[in-house]
PDB file of C-alpha atoms in Angstrom:
ATOM      1  CA  UNK A  19     -47.925  22.030  49.045  1.00  0.00           C
ATOM      2  CA  UNK A  20     -50.741  24.647  49.520  1.00  0.00           C
ATOM      3  CA  UNK A  21     -51.966  25.250  53.066  1.00  0.00           C
ATOM      4  CA  UNK A  22     -55.401  24.120  51.943  1.00  0.00           C
ATOM      5  CA  UNK A  23     -53.845  20.642  51.042  1.00  0.00           C
ATOM      6  CA  UNK A  24     -52.786  20.207  54.727  1.00  0.00           C
ATOM      7  CA  UNK A  25     -56.216  20.292  56.222  1.00  0.00           C
ATOM      8  CA  UNK A  26     -56.510  16.546  55.692  1.00  0.00           C
ATOM      9  CA  UNK A  27     -53.289  15.459  57.355  1.00  0.00           C
ATOM     10  CA  UNK A  28     -54.972  14.642  60.628  1.00  0.00           C
ATOM     11  CA  UNK A  29     -56.975  12.417  61.351  1.00  0.00           C
ATOM     12  CA  UNK A  30     -55.627   9.281  59.766  1.00  0.00           C
ATOM     13  CA  UNK A  31     -58.117   6.666  58.764  1.00  0.00           C
ATOM     14  CA  UNK A  32     -56.940   4.491  61.586  1.00  0.00           C
ATOM     15  CA  UNK A  33     -55.248   5.095  64.911  1.00  0.00           C
ATOM     16  CA  UNK A  34     -54.254   2.585  67.581  1.00  0.00           C
ATOM     17  CA  UNK A  35     -53.811   2.837  71.351  1.00  0.00           C
ATOM     18  CA  UNK A  36     -52.509   0.065  73.488  1.00  0.00           C
ATOM     19  CA  UNK A  37     -55.908  -1.473  73.785  1.00  0.00           C
ATOM     20  CA  UNK A  38     -58.067   0.121  71.142  1.00  0.00           C
ATOM     21  CA  UNK A  39     -58.375   0.562  67.463  1.00  0.00           C
ATOM     22  CA  UNK A  40     -59.989   3.835  66.135  1.00  0.00           C
ATOM     23  CA  UNK A  41     -61.226   3.377  62.606  1.00  0.00           C
ATOM     24  CA  UNK A  42     -63.933   4.648  60.301  1.00  0.00           C
ATOM     25  CA  UNK A  43     -67.374   3.315  61.241  1.00  0.00           C
ATOM     26  CA  UNK A  44     -68.915   0.490  59.438  1.00  0.00           C
ATOM     27  CA  UNK A  45     -72.397  -0.858  59.162  1.00  0.00           C
ATOM     28  CA  UNK A  46     -71.322  -3.914  61.192  1.00  0.00           C
ATOM     29  CA  UNK A  47     -70.949  -1.477  64.155  1.00  0.00           C
ATOM     30  CA  UNK A  48     -74.643  -0.771  64.565  1.00  0.00           C
ATOM     31  CA  UNK A  49     -75.649  -3.539  66.968  1.00  0.00           C
ATOM     32  CA  UNK A  50     -72.597  -2.890  69.208  1.00  0.00           C
ATOM     33  CA  UNK A  51     -72.938   0.788  69.314  1.00  0.00           C
ATOM     34  CA  UNK A  52     -76.752   0.676  69.942  1.00  0.00           C
ATOM     35  CA  UNK A  53     -76.090  -1.663  72.768  1.00  0.00           C
ATOM     36  CA  UNK A  54     -73.063   0.240  74.063  1.00  0.00           C
ATOM     37  CA  UNK A  55     -74.508   3.769  74.094  1.00  0.00           C
ATOM     38  CA  UNK A  56     -76.998   4.847  71.489  1.00  0.00           C
ATOM     39  CA  UNK A  57     -79.957   3.154  73.095  1.00  0.00           C
ATOM     40  CA  UNK A  58     -78.933   3.859  76.649  1.00  0.00           C
ATOM     41  CA  UNK A  59     -80.445   6.874  78.294  1.00  0.00           C
ATOM     42  CA  UNK A  60     -77.689   7.045  80.929  1.00  0.00           C
ATOM     43  CA  UNK A  61     -74.884   7.019  78.269  1.00  0.00           C
ATOM     44  CA  UNK A  62     -76.663   9.672  76.134  1.00  0.00           C
ATOM     45  CA  UNK A  63     -77.640  11.921  79.020  1.00  0.00           C
ATOM     46  CA  UNK A  64     -74.981  14.532  78.241  1.00  0.00           C
ATOM     47  CA  UNK A  65     -75.260  14.222  74.393  1.00  0.00           C
ATOM     48  CA  UNK A  66     -77.188  16.339  72.123  1.00  0.00           C
ATOM     49  CA  UNK A  67     -79.321  13.502  70.807  1.00  0.00           C
ATOM     50  CA  UNK A  68     -82.053  11.447  72.457  1.00  0.00           C
ATOM     51  CA  UNK A  69     -81.487   7.745  72.934  1.00  0.00           C
ATOM     52  CA  UNK A  70     -82.233   5.797  69.743  1.00  0.00           C
ATOM     53  CA  UNK A  71     -85.378   3.574  69.962  1.00  0.00           C
ATOM     54  CA  UNK A  72     -83.958   0.771  68.069  1.00  0.00           C
ATOM     55  CA  UNK A  73     -80.891  -0.549  66.266  1.00  0.00           C
ATOM     56  CA  UNK A  74     -82.461   0.473  62.903  1.00  0.00           C
ATOM     57  CA  UNK A  75     -81.886   4.210  64.035  1.00  0.00           C
ATOM     58  CA  UNK A  76     -78.185   3.408  64.648  1.00  0.00           C
ATOM     59  CA  UNK A  77     -77.977   1.921  61.152  1.00  0.00           C
ATOM     60  CA  UNK A  78     -79.550   4.955  59.703  1.00  0.00           C
ATOM     61  CA  UNK A  79     -77.162   7.282  61.460  1.00  0.00           C
ATOM     62  CA  UNK A  80     -74.158   5.244  60.400  1.00  0.00           C
ATOM     63  CA  UNK A  81     -75.382   4.933  56.789  1.00  0.00           C
ATOM     64  CA  UNK A  82     -76.468   8.693  56.408  1.00  0.00           C
ATOM     65  CA  UNK A  83     -74.035  10.486  58.593  1.00  0.00           C
ATOM     66  CA  UNK A  84     -71.023   8.711  60.049  1.00  0.00           C
ATOM     67  CA  UNK A  85     -69.965   6.585  57.100  1.00  0.00           C
ATOM     68  CA  UNK A  86     -70.326   9.351  54.438  1.00  0.00           C
ATOM     69  CA  UNK A  87     -68.497  11.855  56.589  1.00  0.00           C
ATOM     70  CA  UNK A  88     -65.194  10.152  55.706  1.00  0.00           C
ATOM     71  CA  UNK A  89     -65.625  11.271  52.206  1.00  0.00           C
ATOM     72  CA  UNK A  90     -65.669  14.907  53.310  1.00  0.00           C
ATOM     73  CA  UNK A  91     -62.700  16.743  54.717  1.00  0.00           C
ATOM     74  CA  UNK A  92     -62.901  18.455  58.092  1.00  0.00           C
ATOM     75  CA  UNK A  93     -65.589  16.521  60.022  1.00  0.00           C
ATOM     76  CA  UNK A  94     -65.289  12.878  60.702  1.00  0.00           C
ATOM     77  CA  UNK A  95     -65.538  10.262  63.458  1.00  0.00           C
ATOM     78  CA  UNK A  96     -64.063   7.045  64.393  1.00  0.00           C
ATOM     79  CA  UNK A  97     -65.673   3.920  65.934  1.00  0.00           C
ATOM     80  CA  UNK A  98     -63.717   2.913  69.087  1.00  0.00           C
ATOM     81  CA  UNK A  99     -63.057  -0.864  69.016  1.00  0.00           C
ATOM     82  CA  UNK A 100     -61.500  -3.157  71.662  1.00  0.00           C
ATOM     83  CA  UNK A 101     -58.538  -4.917  69.986  1.00  0.00           C
ATOM     84  CA  UNK A 102     -59.123  -7.925  72.474  1.00  0.00           C
ATOM     85  CA  UNK A 103     -62.403  -8.910  70.963  1.00  0.00           C
ATOM     86  CA  UNK A 104     -63.287  -6.535  68.131  1.00  0.00           C
ATOM     87  CA  UNK A 105     -66.328  -5.028  70.007  1.00  0.00           C
ATOM     88  CA  UNK A 106     -67.289  -1.432  69.118  1.00  0.00           C
ATOM     89  CA  UNK A 107     -67.683   0.414  72.440  1.00  0.00           C
ATOM     90  CA  UNK A 108     -68.026   3.927  71.438  1.00  0.00           C
ATOM     91  CA  UNK A 109     -67.362   6.820  69.058  1.00  0.00           C
ATOM     92  CA  UNK A 110     -65.030   9.685  68.782  1.00  0.00           C
ATOM     93  CA  UNK A 111     -65.695  12.665  66.471  1.00  0.00           C
ATOM     94  CA  UNK A 112     -63.556  15.525  65.289  1.00  0.00           C
ATOM     95  CA  UNK A 113     -64.195  18.768  63.441  1.00  0.00           C
ATOM     96  CA  UNK A 114     -61.602  20.915  61.969  1.00  0.00           C
ATOM     97  CA  UNK A 115     -62.603  24.391  63.097  1.00  0.00           C
ATOM     98  CA  UNK A 116     -59.802  25.885  61.246  1.00  0.00           C
ATOM     99  CA  UNK A 117     -56.419  24.726  59.804  1.00  0.00           C
ATOM    100  CA  UNK A 118     -55.107  25.170  63.346  1.00  0.00           C
ATOM    101  CA  UNK A 119     -57.893  23.987  65.531  1.00  0.00           C
ATOM    102  CA  UNK A 120     -59.415  20.589  66.119  1.00  0.00           C
ATOM    103  CA  UNK A 121     -62.703  20.260  67.986  1.00  0.00           C
ATOM    104  CA  UNK A 122     -63.447  16.805  69.496  1.00  0.00           C
ATOM    105  CA  UNK A 123     -66.368  14.964  71.024  1.00  0.00           C
ATOM    106  CA  UNK A 124     -66.755  11.365  72.490  1.00  0.00           C
ATOM    107  CA  UNK A 125     -69.059   8.875  73.879  1.00  0.00           C
ATOM    108  CA  UNK A 126     -68.332   5.577  75.434  1.00  0.00           C
ATOM    109  CA  UNK A 127     -70.722   2.691  76.225  1.00  0.00           C
ATOM    110  CA  UNK A 128     -71.609   2.487  80.002  1.00  0.00           C
ATOM    111  CA  UNK A 129     -70.161  -0.969  80.284  1.00  0.00           C
ATOM    112  CA  UNK A 130     -66.685   0.471  79.334  1.00  0.00           C
ATOM    113  CA  UNK A 131     -66.755   3.367  81.768  1.00  0.00           C
ATOM    114  CA  UNK A 132     -64.153   3.454  84.641  1.00  0.00           C
ATOM    115  CA  UNK A 133     -61.628   1.477  82.634  1.00  0.00           C
ATOM    116  CA  UNK A 134     -59.411   4.353  81.403  1.00  0.00           C
ATOM    117  CA  UNK A 135     -60.477   3.763  77.688  1.00  0.00           C
ATOM    118  CA  UNK A 136     -61.497   7.285  76.950  1.00  0.00           C
ATOM    119  CA  UNK A 137     -58.436   8.818  78.641  1.00  0.00           C
ATOM    120  CA  UNK A 138     -56.314   6.480  76.595  1.00  0.00           C
ATOM    121  CA  UNK A 139     -58.155   7.571  73.314  1.00  0.00           C
ATOM    122  CA  UNK A 140     -58.210  11.285  73.985  1.00  0.00           C
ATOM    123  CA  UNK A 141     -54.509  11.456  75.094  1.00  0.00           C
ATOM    124  CA  UNK A 142     -53.366   9.596  71.925  1.00  0.00           C
ATOM    125  CA  UNK A 143     -55.618  11.849  69.745  1.00  0.00           C
ATOM    126  CA  UNK A 144     -54.366  15.023  71.364  1.00  0.00           C
ATOM    127  CA  UNK A 145     -50.642  13.915  71.196  1.00  0.00           C
ATOM    128  CA  UNK A 146     -50.974  12.889  67.512  1.00  0.00           C
ATOM    129  CA  UNK A 147     -52.941  15.944  66.384  1.00  0.00           C
ATOM    130  CA  UNK A 148     -50.597  18.381  67.990  1.00  0.00           C
ATOM    131  CA  UNK A 149     -47.695  16.571  66.268  1.00  0.00           C
ATOM    132  CA  UNK A 150     -49.378  17.614  62.960  1.00  0.00           C
ATOM    133  CA  UNK A 151     -47.732  20.773  61.850  1.00  0.00           C
ATOM    134  CA  UNK A 152     -50.681  23.153  61.410  1.00  0.00           C
ATOM    135  CA  UNK A 153     -52.719  22.029  64.507  1.00  0.00           C
ATOM    136  CA  UNK A 154     -52.163  24.214  67.541  1.00  0.00           C
ATOM    137  CA  UNK A 155     -55.194  23.664  69.509  1.00  0.00           C
ATOM    138  CA  UNK A 156     -57.505  20.697  70.414  1.00  0.00           C
ATOM    139  CA  UNK A 157     -60.748  21.698  72.199  1.00  0.00           C
ATOM    140  CA  UNK A 158     -63.943  20.135  73.596  1.00  0.00           C
ATOM    141  CA  UNK A 159     -67.067  21.169  75.413  1.00  0.00           C
ATOM    142  CA  UNK A 160     -69.083  19.275  78.015  1.00  0.00           C
ATOM    143  CA  UNK A 161     -72.156  19.961  80.094  1.00  0.00           C
ATOM    144  CA  UNK A 162     -71.212  21.686  83.364  1.00  0.00           C
ATOM    145  CA  UNK A 163     -72.627  18.677  85.344  1.00  0.00           C
ATOM    146  CA  UNK A 164     -70.752  15.962  83.258  1.00  0.00           C
ATOM    147  CA  UNK A 165     -67.936  15.344  85.728  1.00  0.00           C
ATOM    148  CA  UNK A 166     -66.957  12.157  84.129  1.00  0.00           C
ATOM    149  CA  UNK A 167     -65.993  13.956  80.771  1.00  0.00           C
ATOM    150  CA  UNK A 168     -64.340  16.753  82.722  1.00  0.00           C
ATOM    151  CA  UNK A 169     -62.160  14.139  84.398  1.00  0.00           C
ATOM    152  CA  UNK A 170     -61.207  12.611  81.090  1.00  0.00           C
ATOM    153  CA  UNK A 171     -60.275  15.798  79.608  1.00  0.00           C
ATOM    154  CA  UNK A 172     -58.200  16.863  82.623  1.00  0.00           C
ATOM    155  CA  UNK A 173     -56.393  13.544  82.806  1.00  0.00           C
ATOM    156  CA  UNK A 174     -55.637  14.009  79.101  1.00  0.00           C
ATOM    157  CA  UNK A 175     -53.911  17.325  79.750  1.00  0.00           C
ATOM    158  CA  UNK A 176     -56.737  19.648  78.646  1.00  0.00           C
ATOM    159  CA  UNK A 177     -57.421  22.811  80.803  1.00  0.00           C
ATOM    160  CA  UNK A 178     -60.765  24.358  81.521  1.00  0.00           C
ATOM    161  CA  UNK A 179     -60.813  27.700  79.696  1.00  0.00           C
ATOM    162  CA  UNK A 180     -64.255  28.912  80.634  1.00  0.00           C
ATOM    163  CA  UNK A 181     -67.888  28.533  80.952  1.00  0.00           C
ATOM    164  CA  UNK A 182     -70.146  29.065  77.833  1.00  0.00           C
ATOM    165  CA  UNK A 183     -73.559  30.193  79.045  1.00  0.00           C
ATOM    166  CA  UNK A 184     -76.652  28.648  77.311  1.00  0.00           C
ATOM    167  CA  UNK A 185     -74.448  27.059  74.755  1.00  0.00           C
ATOM    168  CA  UNK A 186     -76.108  23.692  73.949  1.00  0.00           C
ATOM    169  CA  UNK A 187     -79.450  21.980  73.980  1.00  0.00           C
ATOM    170  CA  UNK A 188     -79.509  18.632  75.508  1.00  0.00           C
ATOM    171  CA  UNK A 189     -82.806  16.601  75.039  1.00  0.00           C
ATOM    172  CA  UNK A 190     -82.351  15.047  78.548  1.00  0.00           C
ATOM    173  CA  UNK A 191     -82.770  18.614  79.946  1.00  0.00           C
ATOM    174  CA  UNK A 192     -86.055  19.314  78.317  1.00  0.00           C
ATOM    175  CA  UNK A 193     -84.756  21.236  75.304  1.00  0.00           C
ATOM    176  CA  UNK A 194     -83.542  24.257  77.454  1.00  0.00           C
ATOM    177  CA  UNK A 195     -80.150  25.675  76.490  1.00  0.00           C
ATOM    178  CA  UNK A 196     -77.521  24.553  78.975  1.00  0.00           C
ATOM    179  CA  UNK A 197     -74.165  25.878  80.220  1.00  0.00           C
ATOM    180  CA  UNK A 198     -71.041  24.078  79.055  1.00  0.00           C
ATOM    181  CA  UNK A 199     -67.438  24.144  79.903  1.00  0.00           C
ATOM    182  CA  UNK A 200     -64.772  24.691  77.231  1.00  0.00           C
ATOM    183  CA  UNK A 201     -61.581  22.658  77.573  1.00  0.00           C
ATOM    184  CA  UNK A 202     -58.443  22.851  75.421  1.00  0.00           C
ATOM    185  CA  UNK A 203     -54.962  21.709  75.040  1.00  0.00           C
ATOM    186  CA  UNK A 204     -52.500  23.854  72.975  1.00  0.00           C
ATOM    187  CA  UNK A 205     -49.260  23.280  71.410  1.00  0.00           C
ATOM    188  CA  UNK A 206     -46.353  24.935  73.272  1.00  0.00           C
ATOM    189  CA  UNK A 207     -43.536  26.075  71.004  1.00  0.00           C
ATOM    190  CA  UNK A 208     -39.987  26.982  72.162  1.00  0.00           C
ATOM    191  CA  UNK A 209     -41.046  30.631  71.224  1.00  0.00           C
ATOM    192  CA  UNK A 210     -43.796  30.507  73.846  1.00  0.00           C
ATOM    193  CA  UNK A 211     -41.430  29.760  76.741  1.00  0.00           C
TER     194      UNK A 211
END
C-alpha cells in the first residue's frame, strides 16, 4: 500500500457514540440543521458564516458543499444525529492537513448545548483518528472568547498550544480579523516517553 492510499483511512463514513450517530449529510437534514444552528445568530456567533436567512440556504449548502465533499478525499463533514429520535443537531467537519494531521471543527444547535454531546463526539473522533496509523495530531481553532468550545476541547484532552493573532474573520465581529486559540492532541508513542 502506498502512503497516498492511506489518506482516506479516517474518517469512516459513519461513526457512533453512545447517544449519537455521525454520518454523511443528506438533504433531509436541511430543516433540522437550519433550526438547530444555521438560522440562529447565537449558534453561529463564533462561526465564519453569517446565519442563513432561510432553510433554502441550508439546502444549497448541503447540495453544493457538504454532500459533494464526501466524493473528495481529505475535507469532509458529518451530520450529528441523535440516535434516540433521528434529529440532526449539528455538524462536524474534518480536513486532512497532511497525512499525519487532522484539523476539526464543529457546531451544535443551541438546544443541544450543555448535554455533553460535543465532548462525546470530539473525544470519540480524537480517539478513533489517533488509532489510525498515520495520524499523529488532531487540531482545532476557536475564537479567544468562545469559552464553550474551549471547554469542549479541553474536556476532550486537547491542549491549548497558542494564540493565533488576527487569524480568522467572523461576520459577527464586523469582518475584522480576530484572534484564535489553537488546540491540539497528539499521539504519544512509547518512543516519546
